[in-house]
Short mmCIF file of C-alpha atoms in Angstrom, two decimals:
data_model
loop_
_atom_site.label_atom_id
_atom_site.label_comp_id
_atom_site.label_asym_id
_atom_site.label_seq_id
_atom_site.Cartn_x
_atom_site.Cartn_y
_atom_site.Cartn_z
CA MET I 1 66.63 88.56 86.76
CA SER I 2 66.41 87.16 90.50
CA ALA I 3 69.05 85.87 92.54
CA CYS I 4 68.31 82.25 92.22
CA GLN I 5 68.71 82.48 88.35
CA ILE I 6 72.25 83.81 88.71
CA ARG I 7 74.42 80.73 89.36
CA ASP I 8 77.89 81.60 87.68
CA LEU I 9 79.85 84.15 85.88
CA ASP I 10 78.11 83.41 82.58
CA ASP I 11 74.69 84.12 84.22
CA LEU I 12 75.95 87.31 85.82
CA ALA I 13 77.31 88.59 82.39
CA ALA I 14 73.77 87.67 80.90
CA ALA I 15 71.97 89.94 83.41
CA ILE I 16 74.00 92.92 82.27
CA PRO I 17 72.41 93.95 79.05
CA ASP I 18 73.99 95.89 76.21
CA GLY I 19 73.42 99.59 76.55
CA ALA I 20 73.32 99.20 80.57
CA LYS I 21 74.33 102.05 82.62
CA LEU I 22 76.88 99.79 84.62
CA ALA I 23 78.65 101.54 87.90
CA VAL I 24 81.84 99.75 88.81
CA SER I 25 84.23 100.23 91.86
CA ALA I 26 87.66 101.64 91.75
CA ASP I 27 90.59 99.39 91.06
CA TYR I 28 91.42 99.51 94.78
CA SER I 29 88.03 98.93 95.90
CA GLY I 30 87.10 95.22 94.87
CA PRO I 31 87.13 95.46 91.12
CA ALA I 32 84.92 92.48 89.70
CA MET I 33 87.69 91.55 87.03
CA ALA I 34 86.29 87.63 86.49
CA ALA I 35 82.96 89.18 85.90
CA THR I 36 84.35 91.67 83.54
CA ARG I 37 86.01 89.07 81.63
CA ALA I 38 82.83 87.05 81.29
CA LEU I 39 81.20 90.19 79.96
CA ILE I 40 83.92 90.75 77.39
CA ARG I 41 83.68 87.07 76.51
CA ARG I 42 79.75 87.60 75.88
CA ARG I 43 80.97 90.69 73.83
CA VAL I 44 78.90 93.54 75.76
CA ARG I 45 78.25 96.70 73.61
CA ASN I 46 77.18 100.23 74.30
CA LEU I 47 77.54 100.34 77.92
CA HIS I 48 77.53 103.48 79.91
CA LEU I 49 80.23 103.04 82.27
CA VAL I 50 80.12 104.92 85.75
CA CYS I 51 83.37 104.83 87.51
CA VAL I 52 82.97 105.00 91.34
CA PRO I 53 84.70 107.40 91.36
CA VAL I 54 87.59 106.48 89.11
CA SER I 55 88.76 103.34 87.21
CA GLY I 56 91.84 101.77 85.89
CA LEU I 57 92.43 98.38 84.16
CA GLN I 58 88.77 97.42 84.34
CA ALA I 59 87.39 100.52 82.28
CA GLU I 60 90.59 100.33 80.31
CA LEU I 61 89.76 96.50 79.04
CA LEU I 62 86.15 97.37 78.31
CA ILE I 63 87.19 100.23 76.35
CA GLY I 64 89.68 98.27 74.40
CA ALA I 65 86.95 95.62 73.85
CA GLY I 66 84.68 97.97 72.30
CA ALA I 67 82.21 97.77 75.09
CA VAL I 68 81.74 101.21 76.02
CA ASP I 69 80.09 104.12 74.37
CA VAL I 70 80.02 106.51 77.25
CA ILE I 71 82.49 106.72 80.36
CA GLU I 72 81.44 108.96 83.33
CA THR I 73 84.63 109.14 85.44
CA SER I 74 87.05 111.43 87.55
CA ALA I 75 89.81 109.71 86.04
CA VAL I 76 91.28 106.61 84.49
CA THR I 77 94.94 105.63 85.34
CA LEU I 78 96.81 102.68 85.72
CA GLY I 79 98.49 104.39 88.84
CA GLU I 80 102.25 103.55 88.89
CA TYR I 81 101.95 101.39 85.68
CA GLY I 82 101.29 104.44 83.88
CA ALA I 83 98.49 105.88 81.58
CA ALA I 84 95.66 103.57 80.33
CA PRO I 85 96.82 103.11 76.73
CA ARG I 86 93.34 102.00 75.33
CA PHE I 87 91.48 105.10 77.08
CA VAL I 88 94.01 107.13 75.72
CA ALA I 89 93.57 105.89 72.28
CA ALA I 90 89.81 105.80 72.20
CA VAL I 91 89.88 109.73 73.44
CA ARG I 92 92.18 110.63 70.81
CA ARG I 93 89.98 108.89 68.12
CA GLY I 94 86.78 110.19 69.56
CA LYS I 95 85.66 106.67 70.08
CA ILE I 96 83.84 107.13 73.44
CA THR I 97 81.82 110.03 74.86
CA LEU I 98 83.46 111.60 77.75
CA LYS I 99 81.53 112.70 80.91
CA ASP I 100 84.64 114.11 82.81
CA ALA I 101 83.63 114.46 86.54
CA THR I 102 85.25 115.07 89.87
CA CYS I 103 85.17 112.47 92.52
CA PRO I 104 82.94 113.90 94.95
CA ALA I 105 80.45 114.64 92.23
CA ILE I 106 80.11 110.79 91.46
CA HIS I 107 79.72 110.02 95.04
CA ALA I 108 76.93 112.86 95.40
CA ALA I 109 75.05 111.88 92.24
CA LEU I 110 74.92 108.52 93.57
CA GLN I 111 73.80 109.64 96.91
CA ALA I 112 70.88 111.21 95.33
CA ALA I 113 69.84 108.50 93.75
CA ALA I 114 70.05 106.53 96.91
CA LYS I 115 67.64 109.14 98.75
CA GLY I 116 65.39 108.92 95.55
CA LEU I 117 66.17 112.42 95.03
CA PRO I 118 66.28 113.96 91.66
CA PHE I 119 69.63 116.03 92.30
CA MET I 120 72.17 116.97 94.77
CA PRO I 121 73.98 120.17 95.18
CA LEU I 122 77.75 120.30 95.62
CA ARG I 123 80.37 122.88 96.31
CA GLY I 124 83.26 123.81 94.25
CA ILE I 125 83.45 123.10 90.49
CA LEU I 126 82.38 126.58 89.59
CA GLY I 127 84.75 128.18 86.92
CA SER I 128 85.93 124.91 85.88
CA ASP I 129 86.01 123.70 82.33
CA LEU I 130 84.32 120.23 83.68
CA LEU I 131 81.22 122.47 84.25
CA LYS I 132 81.55 124.00 80.69
CA HIS I 133 81.49 120.40 79.38
CA ARG I 134 78.90 119.05 81.62
CA PRO I 135 75.53 120.53 80.15
CA ASP I 136 73.78 118.09 82.48
CA TRP I 137 75.39 119.77 85.61
CA LYS I 138 73.29 123.07 86.45
CA VAL I 139 74.21 125.99 88.57
CA ILE I 140 71.34 126.97 91.05
CA GLU I 141 71.04 129.65 93.55
CA ASN I 142 71.15 128.38 97.24
CA PRO I 143 67.59 129.07 98.33
CA PHE I 144 68.54 129.62 102.00
CA ALA I 145 71.48 132.07 101.24
CA PRO I 146 70.70 135.32 103.64
CA GLY I 147 69.11 138.04 101.56
CA ASP I 148 71.93 140.49 102.02
CA SER I 149 74.76 138.01 100.76
CA GLY I 150 74.39 138.90 97.14
CA GLY I 151 73.46 135.13 96.34
CA ASP I 152 75.28 131.78 96.49
CA PRO I 153 75.65 130.02 93.39
CA ILE I 154 76.00 126.00 93.60
CA VAL I 155 76.29 123.32 91.40
CA ALA I 156 73.35 120.90 91.29
CA LEU I 157 74.31 117.46 89.90
CA PRO I 158 71.33 114.98 88.55
CA ALA I 159 71.09 111.70 90.51
CA ILE I 160 73.06 108.87 88.97
CA LYS I 161 71.02 105.56 89.13
CA PRO I 162 72.79 102.91 87.37
CA ASP I 163 70.87 100.05 86.08
CA VAL I 164 73.39 97.57 87.36
CA ALA I 165 76.34 98.13 90.18
CA LEU I 166 79.05 95.30 89.85
CA PHE I 167 81.91 94.83 92.14
CA HIS I 168 84.08 92.15 93.95
CA ALA I 169 84.07 91.46 97.84
CA PRO I 170 85.78 89.02 100.14
CA LEU I 171 82.62 87.63 101.63
CA ALA I 172 79.13 86.92 101.30
CA ASP I 173 76.51 84.45 103.26
CA ARG I 174 73.92 82.09 101.74
CA ASP I 175 71.24 84.64 102.26
CA GLY I 176 73.02 87.20 100.01
CA ASN I 177 74.66 89.65 102.46
CA VAL I 178 77.71 90.97 101.44
CA PHE I 179 80.66 91.98 103.50
CA ILE I 180 82.28 95.29 102.31
CA GLY I 181 83.92 96.58 105.62
CA ARG I 182 84.79 100.37 105.41
CA HIS I 183 84.49 100.43 101.88
CA ARG I 184 81.30 102.15 102.23
CA GLU I 185 80.89 103.64 98.70
CA LEU I 186 80.00 100.26 97.59
CA MET I 187 77.14 100.58 100.08
CA THR I 188 76.23 103.64 98.36
CA MET I 189 76.44 101.99 94.86
CA ALA I 190 74.03 99.26 95.90
CA HIS I 191 71.61 101.80 97.17
CA ALA I 192 71.52 103.81 94.14
CA ALA I 193 71.49 101.03 91.35
CA THR I 194 68.47 99.28 90.51
CA GLN I 195 70.26 95.89 90.31
CA THR I 196 73.60 94.99 92.40
CA LEU I 197 75.66 91.98 91.05
CA ILE I 198 78.40 90.71 93.23
CA THR I 199 81.34 88.25 93.00
CA VAL I 200 83.03 87.15 96.23
CA GLU I 201 86.01 85.27 97.19
CA GLU I 202 84.04 82.94 99.43
CA ILE I 203 80.53 82.14 100.87
CA SER I 204 80.16 82.20 104.66
CA GLU I 205 77.81 79.56 106.13
CA THR I 206 76.83 81.65 108.77
CA ASN I 207 74.46 84.70 108.50
CA LEU I 208 76.77 87.87 108.46
CA LEU I 209 73.97 90.12 109.88
CA GLU I 210 73.66 88.03 112.93
CA ASP I 211 77.06 89.27 114.38
CA GLU I 212 76.88 92.87 115.51
CA ARG I 213 80.62 93.27 114.70
CA PHE I 214 80.16 92.86 111.09
CA ALA I 215 76.79 94.20 110.42
CA ALA I 216 77.47 97.68 109.73
CA GLY I 217 79.94 96.68 107.04
CA VAL I 218 77.24 94.33 105.41
CA ILE I 219 75.18 95.28 102.45
CA PRO I 220 71.85 93.44 103.28
CA ALA I 221 70.38 91.11 100.58
CA LEU I 222 67.61 93.54 99.90
CA TYR I 223 69.87 95.44 97.68
CA ILE I 224 71.40 92.56 95.97
CA SER I 225 70.36 90.67 93.00
CA GLY I 226 72.87 88.05 92.58
CA VAL I 227 76.07 86.65 94.23
CA VAL I 228 78.64 84.51 92.19
CA GLU I 229 81.58 82.84 94.09
CA ALA I 230 84.87 83.82 91.99
CA ARG I 231 88.19 82.84 93.69
CA SER I 232 90.79 85.78 92.95
CA GLY I 233 87.88 87.35 91.32
CA ALA I 234 89.79 90.56 91.37
CA TRP I 235 92.84 89.17 89.65
CA PRO I 236 94.86 90.37 87.80
CA LEU I 237 94.04 93.54 90.23
CA GLY I 238 94.00 93.10 94.07
CA LEU I 239 91.42 92.89 96.83
CA TRP I 240 91.71 94.69 99.76
CA ASN I 241 93.26 92.81 102.90
CA ALA I 242 93.59 89.78 100.96
CA TYR I 243 95.80 89.76 97.77
CA GLY I 244 97.91 92.32 95.74
CA GLU I 245 97.79 93.22 92.08
CA ASP I 246 99.58 90.72 89.55
CA GLU I 247 102.62 93.26 88.80
CA ALA I 248 103.98 91.03 86.31
CA PHE I 249 100.67 90.99 84.24
CA LEU I 250 100.28 94.82 84.14
CA ARG I 251 103.71 95.51 83.29
CA ARG I 252 103.19 92.99 80.40
CA TYR I 253 100.04 94.60 79.75
CA VAL I 254 100.92 98.38 79.58
CA ALA I 255 103.81 97.27 77.15
CA ALA I 256 101.65 95.23 74.96
CA ALA I 257 98.51 97.60 74.83
CA LYS I 258 100.29 100.54 73.29
CA THR I 259 99.43 99.20 69.80
CA ASP I 260 96.06 97.90 68.36
CA ALA I 261 97.58 94.52 67.69
CA GLY I 262 99.37 94.31 71.10
CA PHE I 263 96.22 94.98 72.79
CA ALA I 264 94.21 92.20 70.75
CA ASP I 265 96.72 89.62 71.60
CA VAL I 266 97.07 90.36 75.19
CA LEU I 267 93.29 90.63 75.67
CA ALA I 268 92.90 87.19 73.84
CA ARG I 269 95.17 85.72 76.12
CA TRP I 270 93.51 87.01 79.34
CA LEU I 271 90.26 85.93 78.03
CA GLY I 272 91.57 82.39 77.75
CA GLU I 273 93.59 82.23 80.86
CA PRO I 274 91.99 80.65 84.10
CA ALA I 275 92.22 83.06 86.99
CA MET I 276 95.77 83.04 88.57
CA ALA I 277 95.71 81.80 92.13
CA ALA I 278 96.12 84.82 94.37
CA GLU I 279 99.66 84.46 96.21
CA MET E 1 124.41 108.46 117.59
CA ASN E 2 125.10 106.38 114.65
CA ALA E 3 122.05 107.82 112.98
CA THR E 4 123.44 111.43 113.43
CA LEU E 5 127.05 110.52 112.30
CA CYS E 6 125.41 108.87 109.11
CA SER E 7 123.38 112.07 108.24
CA GLU E 8 126.14 114.19 108.65
CA ALA E 9 128.01 112.03 106.14
CA VAL E 10 125.30 111.85 103.69
CA ALA E 11 123.84 114.89 102.38
CA PRO E 12 119.82 115.24 101.67
CA THR E 13 118.67 113.84 98.66
CA ARG E 14 116.41 115.59 96.31
CA GLN E 15 113.44 113.99 97.67
CA GLU E 16 114.51 114.74 101.31
CA LEU E 17 114.68 118.32 100.60
CA LEU E 18 111.31 118.21 99.24
CA ILE E 19 109.80 116.34 102.14
CA PHE E 20 111.39 118.86 104.51
CA THR E 21 110.09 121.78 102.56
CA ILE E 22 106.66 120.26 102.57
CA ALA E 23 106.64 119.77 106.27
CA GLY E 24 107.51 123.20 106.67
CA LEU E 25 104.35 124.54 104.72
CA LEU E 26 102.11 122.45 107.18
CA ALA E 27 102.88 124.34 110.41
CA GLY E 28 99.85 124.64 112.73
CA CYS E 29 97.78 122.23 110.48
CA ARG E 30 95.20 120.34 112.54
CA HIS E 31 94.56 117.71 110.10
CA VAL E 32 96.48 116.98 106.63
CA ALA E 33 94.86 114.64 103.93
CA VAL E 34 97.41 113.17 101.22
CA GLY E 35 95.63 111.81 98.08
CA ALA E 36 96.58 108.91 95.75
CA ALA E 37 100.24 108.70 94.30
CA SER E 38 101.80 111.00 96.61
CA PRO E 39 104.59 109.64 98.44
CA ILE E 40 106.67 112.79 98.81
CA PRO E 41 103.77 114.94 100.11
CA GLY E 42 102.75 111.88 102.42
CA ALA E 43 106.24 111.80 103.78
CA GLY E 44 106.17 115.65 104.42
CA ALA E 45 102.94 115.38 106.23
CA LEU E 46 104.39 112.63 108.51
CA LEU E 47 107.59 114.28 109.25
CA GLU E 48 105.59 117.45 110.49
CA ARG E 49 103.65 114.96 112.60
CA ALA E 50 106.64 113.25 113.83
CA ARG E 51 108.62 116.55 114.85
CA SER E 52 105.75 118.46 116.30
CA ASN E 53 104.45 116.04 119.11
CA GLY E 54 101.80 114.47 116.91
CA THR E 55 100.07 117.42 115.42
CA PRO E 56 98.76 117.39 112.77
CA ARG E 57 96.83 114.37 112.33
CA VAL E 58 97.53 112.82 108.95
CA SER E 59 95.41 110.80 106.55
CA VAL E 60 97.24 109.08 103.84
CA LEU E 61 95.05 107.61 101.10
CA GLY E 62 95.65 103.95 100.81
CA SER E 63 97.16 103.46 104.35
CA THR E 64 95.58 101.35 106.99
CA ARG E 65 97.42 102.52 110.19
CA ASN E 66 97.77 106.19 109.10
CA ASN E 67 94.07 106.99 107.99
CA PHE E 68 90.99 108.26 109.75
CA PHE E 69 88.40 107.42 107.16
CA THR E 70 85.82 104.74 107.69
CA ASN E 71 83.04 106.07 105.55
CA GLY E 72 84.32 105.13 102.11
CA GLY E 73 85.56 107.35 99.54
CA VAL E 74 83.09 110.06 100.17
CA GLU E 75 84.42 110.94 103.58
CA LEU E 76 87.59 112.84 102.48
CA PHE E 77 85.52 115.33 100.54
CA ASP E 78 82.70 115.39 103.57
CA CYS E 79 85.63 116.13 105.86
CA ALA E 80 87.01 119.08 103.47
CA ALA E 81 83.64 120.69 103.14
CA GLN E 82 83.17 120.79 106.86
CA GLY E 83 86.63 122.62 107.26
CA ARG E 84 88.34 119.64 109.06
CA ILE E 85 91.05 119.33 106.49
CA ASP E 86 93.59 122.02 106.54
CA ALA E 87 96.09 121.07 103.95
CA PHE E 88 95.94 118.80 100.60
CA PHE E 89 98.13 118.44 97.72
CA LEU E 90 97.55 118.61 93.97
CA GLY E 91 99.61 117.91 90.97
CA GLY E 92 99.04 119.03 87.50
CA GLY E 93 99.91 118.05 84.05
CA GLN E 94 99.89 121.85 83.51
CA ILE E 95 99.93 124.62 86.36
CA ASP E 96 99.56 128.27 84.91
CA GLY E 97 100.38 131.69 86.65
CA SER E 98 96.96 132.15 87.92
CA GLY E 99 97.33 128.94 89.79
CA ASN E 100 94.77 126.88 87.47
CA VAL E 101 95.33 123.35 87.36
CA ASN E 102 94.76 121.01 84.57
CA LEU E 103 94.67 117.39 85.11
CA VAL E 104 92.77 116.48 81.75
CA GLY E 105 95.05 117.00 78.74
CA THR E 106 96.43 119.16 76.11
CA GLY E 107 94.94 120.41 72.90
CA SER E 108 91.38 120.78 72.29
CA TYR E 109 88.65 119.01 74.57
CA PRO E 110 87.40 116.25 74.20
CA SER E 111 89.74 114.85 71.64
CA THR E 112 92.70 116.17 73.61
CA GLU E 113 96.13 115.39 71.81
CA VAL E 114 97.65 114.31 75.08
CA ARG E 115 95.08 112.88 77.77
CA TRP E 116 95.85 112.81 81.34
CA PRO E 117 93.72 110.37 83.84
CA GLY E 118 91.31 113.13 84.71
CA SER E 119 90.36 115.73 87.31
CA PHE E 120 90.13 113.31 90.24
CA GLY E 121 88.79 115.60 93.45
CA SER E 122 90.54 118.78 92.34
CA ALA E 123 87.55 120.71 91.13
CA TYR E 124 86.14 120.41 94.78
CA LEU E 125 89.08 120.14 97.17
CA TYR E 126 90.91 123.30 95.54
CA PHE E 127 87.77 125.38 96.70
CA LEU E 128 87.25 123.82 100.24
CA VAL E 129 90.66 123.04 101.63
CA PRO E 130 92.53 126.08 102.97
CA ARG E 131 96.08 125.35 102.16
CA VAL E 132 96.42 123.50 99.04
CA ILE E 133 100.07 123.01 98.02
CA LEU E 134 100.76 122.47 94.59
CA PHE E 135 103.47 119.95 94.12
CA ARG E 136 104.91 118.83 90.83
CA GLU E 137 108.64 117.79 90.63
CA GLU E 138 108.86 118.40 86.92
CA HIS E 139 109.64 122.10 86.65
CA THR E 140 109.51 122.87 82.74
CA ARG E 141 107.84 125.30 80.52
CA ARG E 142 105.53 122.41 79.43
CA VAL E 143 104.41 121.97 82.87
CA LEU E 144 104.42 125.48 84.23
CA VAL E 145 102.45 127.40 81.38
CA GLU E 146 101.12 130.78 80.82
CA ARG E 147 97.56 129.39 80.41
CA VAL E 148 96.42 125.84 80.99
CA ASP E 149 94.53 124.11 78.12
CA PHE E 150 91.82 122.88 80.32
CA ILE E 151 90.98 124.13 83.80
CA SER E 152 90.38 121.07 86.10
CA ALA E 153 90.21 123.53 88.72
CA PRO E 154 90.48 127.39 88.83
CA GLY E 155 92.96 129.17 91.06
CA THR E 156 90.77 131.78 91.99
CA SER E 157 87.04 132.44 92.00
CA GLU E 158 84.87 135.65 91.53
CA LYS E 159 83.50 137.51 94.54
CA GLY E 160 80.39 135.64 95.90
CA ILE E 161 81.47 132.09 95.20
CA TYR E 162 81.80 130.30 98.24
CA ARG E 163 85.56 129.30 98.48
CA PRO E 164 87.57 129.13 101.65
CA GLY E 165 89.99 127.18 100.06
CA GLY E 166 92.88 127.66 97.37
CA PRO E 167 96.24 127.45 96.40
CA HIS E 168 98.87 128.31 99.11
CA ALA E 169 102.21 127.40 97.60
CA LEU E 170 103.89 125.64 94.57
CA LEU E 171 106.78 123.40 95.19
CA THR E 172 108.91 121.98 92.26
CA ASN E 173 112.37 120.28 91.77
CA LEU E 174 113.94 123.82 91.49
CA ALA E 175 112.04 126.32 93.72
CA LEU E 176 109.36 127.02 96.16
CA PHE E 177 106.67 129.82 95.38
CA ASP E 178 103.89 131.22 97.54
CA TYR E 179 100.62 132.23 96.04
CA ASP E 180 99.17 135.71 96.41
CA ARG E 181 95.33 135.36 96.43
CA GLU E 182 94.94 139.01 96.16
CA ARG E 183 97.38 139.51 93.25
CA ARG E 184 96.52 136.00 91.75
CA ARG E 185 100.08 135.38 91.13
CA PHE E 186 102.94 133.24 92.40
CA ARG E 187 105.82 134.89 94.31
CA LEU E 188 108.93 133.11 94.41
CA ARG E 189 110.11 132.36 97.93
CA SER E 190 113.36 130.35 97.39
CA VAL E 191 115.53 128.25 95.06
CA HIS E 192 116.89 124.83 96.03
CA PRO E 193 120.61 124.50 96.58
CA GLY E 194 122.32 123.72 93.38
CA HIS E 195 120.00 125.74 91.33
CA GLY E 196 119.64 129.50 90.41
CA ILE E 197 117.27 132.41 89.72
CA GLU E 198 118.09 132.19 85.79
CA GLU E 199 117.25 128.44 85.77
CA VAL E 200 113.99 129.15 87.38
CA LEU E 201 113.33 131.81 84.89
CA ASP E 202 114.37 129.73 81.86
CA ASN E 203 112.03 126.83 82.81
CA THR E 204 108.77 128.54 84.11
CA GLY E 205 106.18 129.36 81.31
CA PHE E 206 104.51 132.08 83.35
CA ALA E 207 105.40 135.47 84.96
CA PHE E 208 105.84 135.64 88.79
CA ASP E 209 106.73 138.09 91.50
CA ARG E 210 110.21 137.87 93.36
CA PRO E 211 112.24 139.53 95.89
CA ASP E 212 115.05 141.57 95.05
CA THR E 213 117.39 138.70 96.58
CA VAL E 214 116.30 135.59 96.20
CA PRO E 215 117.11 133.19 99.26
CA GLN E 216 118.11 129.58 98.93
CA THR E 217 115.72 126.98 100.17
CA PRO E 218 116.78 125.88 103.84
CA LEU E 219 118.28 122.23 104.28
CA PRO E 220 116.96 119.92 107.02
CA ASP E 221 119.38 119.72 110.10
CA HIS E 222 121.00 116.38 111.29
CA GLU E 223 118.23 115.63 113.79
CA THR E 224 115.36 116.21 111.17
CA LEU E 225 117.25 114.04 108.48
CA ALA E 226 117.79 111.45 110.94
CA LEU E 227 113.94 111.60 111.49
CA ILE E 228 113.24 111.50 107.75
CA ARG E 229 115.44 108.33 107.43
CA GLY E 230 114.03 106.66 110.23
CA ARG E 231 110.58 107.01 111.68
CA VAL E 232 109.14 108.84 108.30
CA ARG E 233 110.87 106.42 106.07
CA ASP E 234 109.02 103.35 107.97
CA GLU E 235 105.70 105.09 108.06
CA ILE E 236 105.32 106.02 104.33
CA GLY E 237 106.91 102.57 103.48
CA GLU E 238 103.71 100.96 104.73
CA VAL E 239 101.93 102.54 101.41
CA TYR E 240 105.04 103.24 99.11
CA PRO E 241 107.32 100.22 99.62
CA ARG E 242 109.08 100.84 96.23
CA PHE E 243 109.43 104.75 97.00
CA VAL E 244 111.57 104.36 100.05
CA GLU E 245 113.93 101.79 98.49
CA THR E 246 114.85 104.66 95.94
CA ALA E 247 114.35 107.88 97.75
CA PHE E 248 116.44 107.53 100.69
CA PRO E 249 120.43 106.70 100.78
CA SER E 250 120.92 103.00 101.30
CA GLY E 251 122.45 101.61 104.24
CA VAL E 252 121.53 104.75 106.44
#
């Protein structure tokens, strides 16, 4: 689907097919929550969720809504609000396939895809139970280790090439260039993914690449498949330098989502509510 | 003068003693990084910086003012691999006597009975940062276990595995331990004021070494306490506003 066909959140949700390998940003790095709501409304199923490198409420809601088959992540947590109850319940019931990772492994595997490489080596990990449960991670010998060193085992991670990368940013322009500032992992996600779909707070009438002061913090439209304007698009989470999370919502959520019925109720309400104006 | 008088009047809180103890573990570091959800380690690193003329550099994740990273989430890890980070902090749902850390859960993986968030960067940073300080306030047998249920990051590695980093110390609400990499064991360094060796033994699920006479963890002097309650409080408050409201005596 080309950018011109994506006009609103429903178009965007329709462009993410069931079964997609979907990369999402961390809750603190521009989570596309309005788009996530549209995805759940369209009853997306069988997602392979890649959290870059962790997630919170976004993964939690998708899991609770039954949209996720596989989750590849270094953690799922609601931070100071506590454990993510639907994630924890799904793990206990064996409802989702876990690909437990460590943060730099997810970054490195995306970098491999961005470079068109089959794998990326990474230090550490050896001797952990993560490695034991990740048959897709291999231990290889460093081919450049000095001959007298007795060898240098190193972990090789297969590239992660998401079908779609999805996140929310403060600003894009009419040409589809997207400002991400210092949140460079979003650039890597866009480089690695086949398609990148973005929601933004605002559309700029001037081209963001024209200003040298901004250009290095901008993802060029070359990598972007669709941009949709969504005010407060990260709500009930926050957006860096723009607005904080909706504390009252999150407290209500963790209390309600402890049970299946409580979650169903809070989800239905969230799907029905208009996005709360950022304060 | 007022700050000094107030400090004399109000003894250090539990959190202030931990902040002071962490600062003492960072002597000589050039760059200390502090991960997510770590207000006490962050305050400890900022205290060490405040009292030693700006060394070490401190990068607090989530901070705008005290954060050197502009290359996204990967930069902390790249920095660590280059040897540019001397100290980092890890917690753990379980920590065992060999220094193995479990951030995943208890019971049989993957359908763990209790599931914690996940391993974050531990499986990597534990190998690469020379001084990893294990920090967990709760000191009980359910946290400090003989053997972790899941190894997010191993305490030690076999010969031949590239590993400049590893555990340096373990700090809890009760005590401070050093880690002996040769013996692959913790050694009790001191017990915090108000607690005793029996309490530490009763609440620790693993065996550890200890000196014949176990010293008490030193308390901050008045000047240091004033620094914690002034500059450090302000600096850490940027990232953890709710923490500073509860951790420091009010009205100081």
